[in-house]
Each structure stands twice: as C-alpha cells, then as structure tokens.
Amino acid sequence: MSTTSKRLRTLVATGAFATTVALVLAGCGARVGDDTGGGKSSARSCVDTSGSTVKLGFLNSLTGGMAISEKTVSNVLHMAADEINAAGGILGKKIQYVQEDGATDWPTFAEKTEKLLTQDCVGAIFGGWTSSSRKAVKPVVEKHNGLFFYPVQYEGLEASPNIYYTGATTNQQIIPAMDFLASKGVKKLFLAGSDYVFPRTANAIIKLYAAKLGIEIVGEEYVPLDKDDWTTQVAKIKAAKPDFIFNTINGSSNVGFIKAYYDAGLTAATTPIISVSIAEEEAPAMGHEVTGHYASWNYFQSLKTDTNQKFIDSWKAYPKSSGVTSDPMEAAYISLYLYKALVEAAGSFDVDAVNAAAKKNTITFAAPEGTVTLDGENHHISKPGNIGRINASNQFDIVWSSGTFIKPDPFLKGYDWFPANIRDQLVKAAG
Amino acid sequence: MTKLRPRLSLFGIGAFALLLLGVAPLLLTDHWLGNLGKYCCWAMAAVGIGLAWGRGGMLVMGQGVFFALGAYSMAMHLTLETAGDGVPGFMVLYDPLAPLPAFWEPFRSAAFTLLAIVLLPVIVAGLLGYALFKRRVKGAYFAILTQALAVALATLISSTIRETGGDTGLSDFKYFFGFVLDDPANRKLVYLITAALLVVCLLVVRQLYRSRFGELLVATRDAEERVRFLGYDPANVKLVAFVGAALMASIGGAMFVPIVGIITPAEIGAAASILMIAGVAFGGRASLFGPALGAMAVGWGQSSLGSTWPDGWTYIIGALFIVVILFLPNGLSSVLARFTAARRSPGEQPAAATATLQLEEAKS
Amino acid sequence: MDALISPLLNGSAQGALLLLAALGLSLTFGQMGVINMAHGEFLMIGAFTAYLVQQVIGSSDLSIPVALPVAFVVAGLFGLLLEVSIIRWMYHRPLDTLLVTVGVGLILQQAALQIFPSQGVPVEKPGWLNGQVTVFGYDWPLRQVFTILLATVCVAALSVWLKSTAFGRRIRATVQNRDLAEVTGISTRTVDRLTFFVGSGLAGIAGVAASLIGGTNSQMGTQYIIPAFLVVAAGGIGQLKGTVVAAWAVGVVLSYFAYWTTGSLAQVLAFILVIVFLQLRPQGLFTVRTRSLV
C-alpha cells in the first residue's frame, strides 16, 4: 500500500507538472482587449471550387422531435439541388451536397456547422427550422465567415452578415395578420403559444401593435413544446370570450390545441384562430377540426402562378415527396436558388464577394410566391403577405392579401409603435 | 474484474493522459479537438455515473441536473463577461428596463462562479441524496425520481426565457476568464484544461476504488442489508458516491460551455441524461476506464455515424442498448477482462464471472 | 365558479388518460418488476392502429369502438414479442430492463417516423363524441367524459380479471411466490407472457384515447412515460387503487396549477410535488404488508 501510494503521489505530481507546462505553453492566446488576436485570421475559407463541383451543406433535424417538421424541408432542398444540377449547376459547377443531421439538439447544430465549414469546406449551408437552431448556428458561421440560409418564418430582430433569411420576418407575417384582424373589426384577442423564444417574442410584438390598433389582449397562454394537452388552457380561453385567437403554437402541440378547441365547442364561425405555424403540411394531421380557421403566410399551395404550378408539379413528381407544398418548403426552395443568383452575380463562391453582390440590391428570383427581391442590407427578402382560410381538403383559400410585396424590416424601423429604446438595445446586442 | 490491478491502472491512466494531453493536440484539427473536448466533458459525467451506478448500484438517470448546475453557472458568468456592464442581449426584448435577475448578479465574479461549480452540486446532491438514501429509496424508484428531476429542471429552464435563455439556451460567448474564445490557442487551452480535469477524475476514482470506501461501496451495492448489519450506515456510503458523481457531472458541464459554446435545456433533459448512461453501459459500468471510454465512443459515434447515416444512427444506438445490456452487462471492458482472465486461468473463470454477475444483478 | 369547476373536470379527464397510460405499467412494473421504458411507444402503436383501422373502416363513428380491441391486441402482441425476445432473459436484473427498453423505444420511434408521414396522421373523433354536457355551469366536452369512462371500464375489467378469474389468481400467486406457484403446477412462463401481453395491450388502448386528444406521430409516447411511472410509484407498487388515486390526483393538481399559473410551471410543480411526496412516503399511497426489510 505504502509503495503504491508513494508511486501515486509521484505520478500525480508529474501529471500536475506536465499539465501546468502544457497550459502555460498553450496559454499564449489573445486576451480581452487584444484586438489583433487570432479569431478572424483563422477564418480563411477552404472552399475548393477548382473541380467541376461545388460542395454545399444541408443541415436539418432528421431525428428527434423536430424531424417531424424538418424532414420535408430537407427533402425539398435535395429536389432544388437536383433541379439546379440538371440545368447546369451554379457557375457551371454541379452541386455536391453534404447532408447533416441536427438531431433536434442545438449544440449539434453548432458542431455540424463547424464541421461543414472547416472539414467539408462547403460554400454555404442551408437549413434549420427553430429559432434556437439558428441562434446556435449564428456565432459559428460568423466566426468562420461562412454563409447560412435560413428558410423559416421567425421573430425578427436579428441580422447577420453571414445569414440570409428567406422566410418571413415579423413585418411580413405577424403584422399583416394583425392588419387582417383589425380589418375584421377584432376587439378582443387571445394569445396562445408554445413556450419558447418565437412565440414569446412574437407575442411581445403583437401586444405592442395591438395597443396601437386598439385591440385588447384578453389573455396569454403557453404550453411546453412537447406537450399536447391544451384542455385546461382552452377552458381559460373560453372563459375569456375573445373574438379571435392568435396562435403561435408549433409542432405536434398544435394538434392537441385544435382538438381541445373543437371539443370545447369553440368553432371557426364564432371564434376563429389565426395561426402562423399551421401550413399545408401540418393541417392534414388535424383533420376536419381545423377547417375554417386562418393562417398567415407568404406562400400557399393555392397561389395561382405559373412558377407555383411548376414547383408543385415537380415536388409531386419527386420521389421523396410528401404530396403538398408549404411556405417553409418554398422558402427553402428559394434559398438555394437565391444562393445561385448571388454567386452568379458575384461571379465567385467567395463569401465576401457574395455579400458584396447582395449589397447592390439587384438580386431577384422568380419564386412560386412571386418575384422576390433580396435586401442587401439586412439579408431578408421581400414577400407578399397572404391570409388563407383552411378548407375541407386541408388546403388554404386566400381571403386577404397585402397586395404589394412587403419590404423586410427585421428591426421594425418603419413602425413608430415599436419602442426605440428596445430597438437600440437589440441592435447593439446583435452587434 | 472488480479488483483493480494497481500498477496496470496507473499505467493506463498515464497512457490515457499522454494520449489526451500530448498526442491528440498534435494530430487533430481544431474541429476534432473541440469535439474531443466535448466527449471529455461527457466522459467526466460518465466517470461519476460509473462510481454511483457501476460501483454503488444507484442508477442515476438525472445526471443532467448536475451537468446543468455546472454548465449554467459557467454560462451565466461567460454571458456576463461578454455583455460587459449591460444586461445580456436576449433579456432586452422582454423587459428592456428591468435589471439583471438577482441570481445572476453574483456570477459576475469569477471566483464565485468557480466556487458555485464545485459547491452547488455538492449541496444539491448532498441534500437530495441524504433525503433519499435515509428513506432507503433505491432501485427503480431512485432511477425514475432522478429522471423526473432532470425533466422538471429542463422544463423549468425552457419556460423561463428571460431568466435563463429558455429553450434557445445561452450561447455566443466571447471571453473565457479574460481570454478571447475565438483564438485557436485559447481553445486549445480550454481543451487541455478539460482533458486534464478528466484525468484527475479518473485518478480520484481509482483512488476511491482502491480505498476501504471503495470496498464498502461495492459491498453496499451487492448486499446492502449485510453492510447495515455489520454496523455501517449504507446511506452515508451511497451519499459520498452520489455527491462525487454529481460533482464530476457539474465540472463536465462547466467545461462543456466554453468548448461547445452553447448550453440548452436539451443537454440536461431526459434524452441527454439517458445518453450519458448509454456510454457507461457500453464501456462497462464497474470498470475504471469503461465509463469514460464508452461515453467518448458514443460521442464520437454521434458525430461521425450520425453524420453519414442519421436515420441509421438512431437504430444503432437503440440496438447498442439492447445488445450490450442483454449480452454484456458489464460492457465492452468485460470482454477484455474475460479474455485476459481466460488466458491466466482457463476453466474456472467463466463460473466465477457468472457468480459475481449474479450477485450484482440480484440487487435492485 | 368556473375557475374552480373547470380545472377539476379537465384535470379528471387528464388524470384518466394518465391512468390509462399507467395501468399497463402497474401490471408490468408493479406485478412483474419490469421497467418498460418502451411503454410510451406501445401507446404510440395503439394510436397508429386507431388511424389504420379508420383507414379501413372509413366511418369514425364506428372505427374508434373497433380500434379499441384491435389496438389492445396489436400493442399486446408487440409487448409479447418484447417479452419473448428480450425481457425473459432479464427478470433477475430489473434495473437493466429499463435500459434495454430505452433502446427498444428509440428504435420504434425512428421506425414510426420513417413508415408514417413525418407530421403525423389524423385520427378523427367519432361524431357521437361531439358536444358537451353542462356540469355546474361548465360545458364539459364529451370527449373528456369518454376518456374517464374508458379508464373506468379498463380499471374495472382489470381488477375483476386479477381478483376473480383463475388466471388472475395465478398471476397473484406468481408475484407473491414464484417457486411455490410453480410447485402447484402453475406455468410461470405463461403467466409472465400473458401479464406482459395485457400490460402492453392496455398501453394500446391508452394510445387510442391519446389519439383523440393530441397528435398521432412518432414522438407522442415520450410525453407520457415519465408521468406514468411517477403515478405508478406514487400509488404504491402493485396497487391498482393506488394508481387510480395517484393518476387522478396528478391530473387535477396539474390542471389547477395550469389554470392558476402557466402550462410549463404546472408541469414543473406537479413533478416536484410527486417527488416530494415520494420522499415523504417512498412506499407510495397504499402498500402491501410484506416481511421485506425495505
């Protein structure tokens, strides 16, 4: 015993010494205040475009809870890549995509982003769904000066030189929905959402705008994302007697909400719901009980344009098809074509060249929702605001439209009801 | 197999330290070194689980709770360090004028943060363990209770967005105790600290296993009543192992934050807590190296197989649980042990192996 | 008034669903000591069965009554398969059944994700469940009444089965003293298999009820498993009446908390309450008197 403990002591001492030496040797990195420190200098891109292909990264949750929603987005990206390749590729180079699984785990999104950028050396990354996944990716793409294309509507109040947002920001989905409610003469509104960042932020904005519009918020309820039971909350909604419900629930929990709502005898005829996360993909899982309720999106499958018909036809013919098209799918489809347009305008896959091309504000794409224009300053795109009403075949009849394409305004600079002090702090916090 | 051979285990730890601290930084790219650091964090939690479950028989299914205590302590400090004097950006929207939540304030201090990472898990695990073990809660009850705690904490964090960052978690840290985190040299430093801490955990556990306490812990696992009749209080024995496991999980969690750059409730909930167990079961719950190596192997599998074959990876991890638990209750390390033992004394070994096994499994 | 009555009634229905989910566990965990973490996935199998039956029959008025026995058998068969292939080897190490079945659950979830549309499938509520009954001025949805009735029928059937049939006696004999039961000529293997079949089948029935309340998709089982285990533990192992009382209490408490605070906080508070309760009374609400030291 005594000899081994002596030996142990020697070993611990040696180990501690070796560790200290190693730490001292390594600890010569930059400290707070050293602006010259590493960081950016290590961010040299390793993208190889010398061959006949260009590598792109696709990143979505294919396993875990969010796979329910993200799988189709991932599949539509594959379709877009196949289409672009069939038409000759980007700058004559075929897309060779690397598919990664975010596994419904935000640190995994961060890890995979770094892998795609530094190990696979992809030109850009496409995907994500939840705001949390985007917020996990953001610092990594910024650090390595990569590109990330995010295809889902979100709560706004964000901008990054390394992220392009092809879904709606608040003033393209939430604000049109509120304008629609005001036009219907709604006086009492109830807010129901899942308990995470998008509904909380969206509702904070809704409350500010409702005050301006003279709409009273008669209640606000949140349920965890992974819980389906809404019965108690629906009882509260019923007791509050609102004219309309603003629904920011996401995922499977929506099914539970709609069922509990229907069970309680609340109908679309008396107290309709307007949703921002129920689209053509989600509605069928709720059967006929969701019929007659509304949703605010930019794209609907029922939009009558030639490009939309082409999009629907090619999706239906695609082997991994789910049969219907939806707004997030269309935004994902746009994202790949937008990247193609950006690269071709820049004449290069280089990130800084792409961003410089964006700055000219001339990038457009004839999307299924109409011709969208990229805003080079905030990296969002212009979109039409549409309100659809769910019909018996779980498709949407468009009942209201903003008419013109709405310019993206993620920080709500054009809206005087949004407090300037919040905006300033947010812009500062966003860097 | 439960007996450690002193020289071999020391030599093993030395070799392991050499690989992690000397060889890995030379061979691996920054990305893979970061990943290895992440696996080291899980491995620390796993070493603790090996202590509590493998040696102590307590199936701790809620180590995410203690992982969270360390991780969120560290994350709050780094968030404040990044934010400077102001309020962190994510809090602004919900109430721009409100001050920092009171429980954040002390985490401005680096010393307090380091102290919290060590003391918080000790206090929480101490109180919880004292209450549970004195009441003789064990077996499946203990497992489900700890799992429920992890779920409750994850739900609580998810729903307190302004206070904890909610489901999005805390991320985007710029500095680590005065060092710029983006600098590759500093990232290497963080990795080395993590790897060194893992080696320390292994040394501590080795010493515990070789001590009288280690014998007592195994005895408590295999025949708690007999230990009690011999005049020891099994509750105290288990408490020490449980607190030790909590402390290691907390340190692992704390280092996870600067290495991965983000912490979210998903890292501490039911699924994450179970995945920590998977690694331990895979490597060998009662062996010295099994838990750490198993956790690192599962982490690596997630990074590499999860990439190339995401659908299949879920099947693999599921099948791993089934096959390993069913056929190799003592993990891969038991294969090695059986192999070396069979070489030394062919014939009697299998019977002996089954005997220890049954003794262990007879407890629940 | 509404604030007092509606959470009570809603909570009772919530408790009834929890009870349906926990009933099978009280058999497999309570009587056999097996910790089946794939129980939530058996529930999911029941829900998908309800969908498939609906596809065949068409009318939802008829399909739900038909789906109940079918889901019982289908989920039961999955359970039987699990028992025969894996669990039977593990009766001497119950804690390890927990880990093995976690693996089984993961595989079943991923398989469901790949077989069915990823967003989930619709299960239509039968027309005769539309509407509400007014209780103390609160319009109580009929679907909730149905869940409570279904749970009541299942509990009654199970207790009659356990108490009054020859097979039930065999199960109890096996639980109390396996060796002695074998000596009297009971095939304990058959007893194990059938108990597991019934326990898993009950999860199938719970799945049909759950498909009328929430989404039917690959992830649906995960939200029930931990609460169901807590309910069984709080009720007292092997105690049917304990499980019933605990499930009802958890449902009602959850609903009151959700009414007065928020949905998330209610989950946390309910969990903590059960944990504290188990801390004070680790043997659960009701206990069997045994000579065991524990």
Tab-separated table of C-alpha atoms in Angstrom, chain A residues 62-65 67-69 71 195 221-224 226-229 231-233 235-236 238-239 252 255-256 259 262-265 281-282 284-289, chain C residues 2 6 10 14 110 113-114 118-125 130-132 138-139 141 143-144 211-215 217-219 223 255 258-259 261-264 267:
chain	number	residue	atom	x	y	z
A	62	LEU	CA	-33.637	14.218	-39.356
A	63	THR	CA	-34.009	12.535	-35.965
A	64	GLY	CA	-35.585	13.626	-32.698
A	65	GLY	CA	-38.687	15.728	-32.111
A	67	ALA	CA	-37.689	15.709	-37.544
A	68	ILE	CA	-41.493	15.786	-37.746
A	69	SER	CA	-41.266	19.221	-39.386
A	71	LYS	CA	-37.715	16.307	-42.954
A	195	ASP	CA	-43.219	28.053	-24.539
A	221	GLU	CA	-51.191	31.086	-22.529
A	222	TYR	CA	-48.109	28.957	-23.123
A	223	VAL	CA	-47.619	25.175	-23.041
A	224	PRO	CA	-44.254	23.371	-23.390
A	226	ASP	CA	-43.547	18.664	-26.223
A	227	LYS	CA	-46.948	18.642	-24.507
A	228	ASP	CA	-50.160	18.034	-26.433
A	229	ASP	CA	-52.761	18.601	-23.729
A	231	THR	CA	-57.709	21.289	-22.318
A	232	THR	CA	-57.145	23.493	-19.260
A	233	GLN	CA	-55.901	26.412	-21.313
A	235	ALA	CA	-61.180	26.365	-20.797
A	236	LYS	CA	-59.463	29.632	-19.898
A	238	LYS	CA	-63.445	30.049	-23.483
A	239	ALA	CA	-63.941	31.915	-20.221
A	252	SER	CA	-47.478	18.444	-32.659
A	255	VAL	CA	-52.945	19.135	-32.969
A	256	GLY	CA	-53.776	18.922	-29.274
A	259	LYS	CA	-58.695	19.161	-30.861
A	262	TYR	CA	-63.093	21.805	-31.125
A	263	ASP	CA	-64.043	19.615	-28.150
A	264	ALA	CA	-64.919	22.664	-26.100
A	265	GLY	CA	-67.428	23.694	-28.767
A	281	GLU	CA	-48.037	20.055	-44.191
A	282	GLU	CA	-49.486	20.368	-40.685
A	284	PRO	CA	-53.944	17.188	-42.512
A	285	ALA	CA	-52.875	15.826	-39.109
A	286	MET	CA	-55.719	17.884	-37.576
A	287	GLY	CA	-58.403	16.515	-39.892
A	288	HIS	CA	-61.615	18.469	-40.343
A	289	GLU	CA	-61.437	20.142	-36.930
C	2	ASP	CA	-65.716	28.406	-13.494
C	6	SER	CA	-63.304	23.574	-14.978
C	10	ASN	CA	-60.490	18.897	-17.097
C	14	GLN	CA	-56.301	14.436	-17.856
C	110	GLN	CA	-37.466	6.022	-35.583
C	113	LEU	CA	-41.010	8.323	-38.267
C	114	GLN	CA	-39.941	6.521	-41.420
C	118	SER	CA	-43.425	12.654	-40.514
C	119	GLN	CA	-46.001	15.284	-39.463
C	120	GLY	CA	-48.246	12.576	-38.064
C	121	VAL	CA	-51.639	11.275	-39.122
C	122	PRO	CA	-55.176	12.408	-38.303
C	123	VAL	CA	-57.444	10.273	-36.137
C	124	GLU	CA	-60.982	11.597	-36.465
C	125	LYS	CA	-63.124	11.808	-33.377
C	130	ASN	CA	-69.125	15.964	-30.426
C	131	GLY	CA	-70.644	18.345	-27.961
C	132	GLN	CA	-70.555	18.991	-24.249
C	138	TYR	CA	-69.286	24.367	-17.181
C	139	ASP	CA	-69.612	22.866	-20.651
C	141	PRO	CA	-66.503	18.215	-23.543
C	143	ARG	CA	-64.564	13.501	-25.279
C	144	GLN	CA	-63.283	14.053	-21.765
C	211	SER	CA	-55.013	9.918	-30.467
C	212	LEU	CA	-58.304	11.713	-29.800
C	213	ILE	CA	-56.589	14.293	-27.603
C	214	GLY	CA	-53.255	15.125	-29.219
C	215	GLY	CA	-51.213	14.403	-32.307
C	217	ASN	CA	-46.899	10.874	-34.501
C	218	SER	CA	-43.597	9.195	-33.739
C	219	GLN	CA	-42.870	11.402	-30.725
C	223	GLN	CA	-44.632	12.829	-23.070
C	255	SER	CA	-54.894	21.257	-14.183
C	258	ALA	CA	-52.062	25.183	-15.171
C	259	TYR	CA	-55.166	27.259	-14.540
C	261	THR	CA	-50.007	29.643	-13.199
C	262	THR	CA	-48.706	28.645	-16.647
C	263	GLY	CA	-48.664	25.372	-18.530
C	264	SER	CA	-44.893	24.979	-18.123
C	267	GLN	CA	-45.549	20.585	-15.224
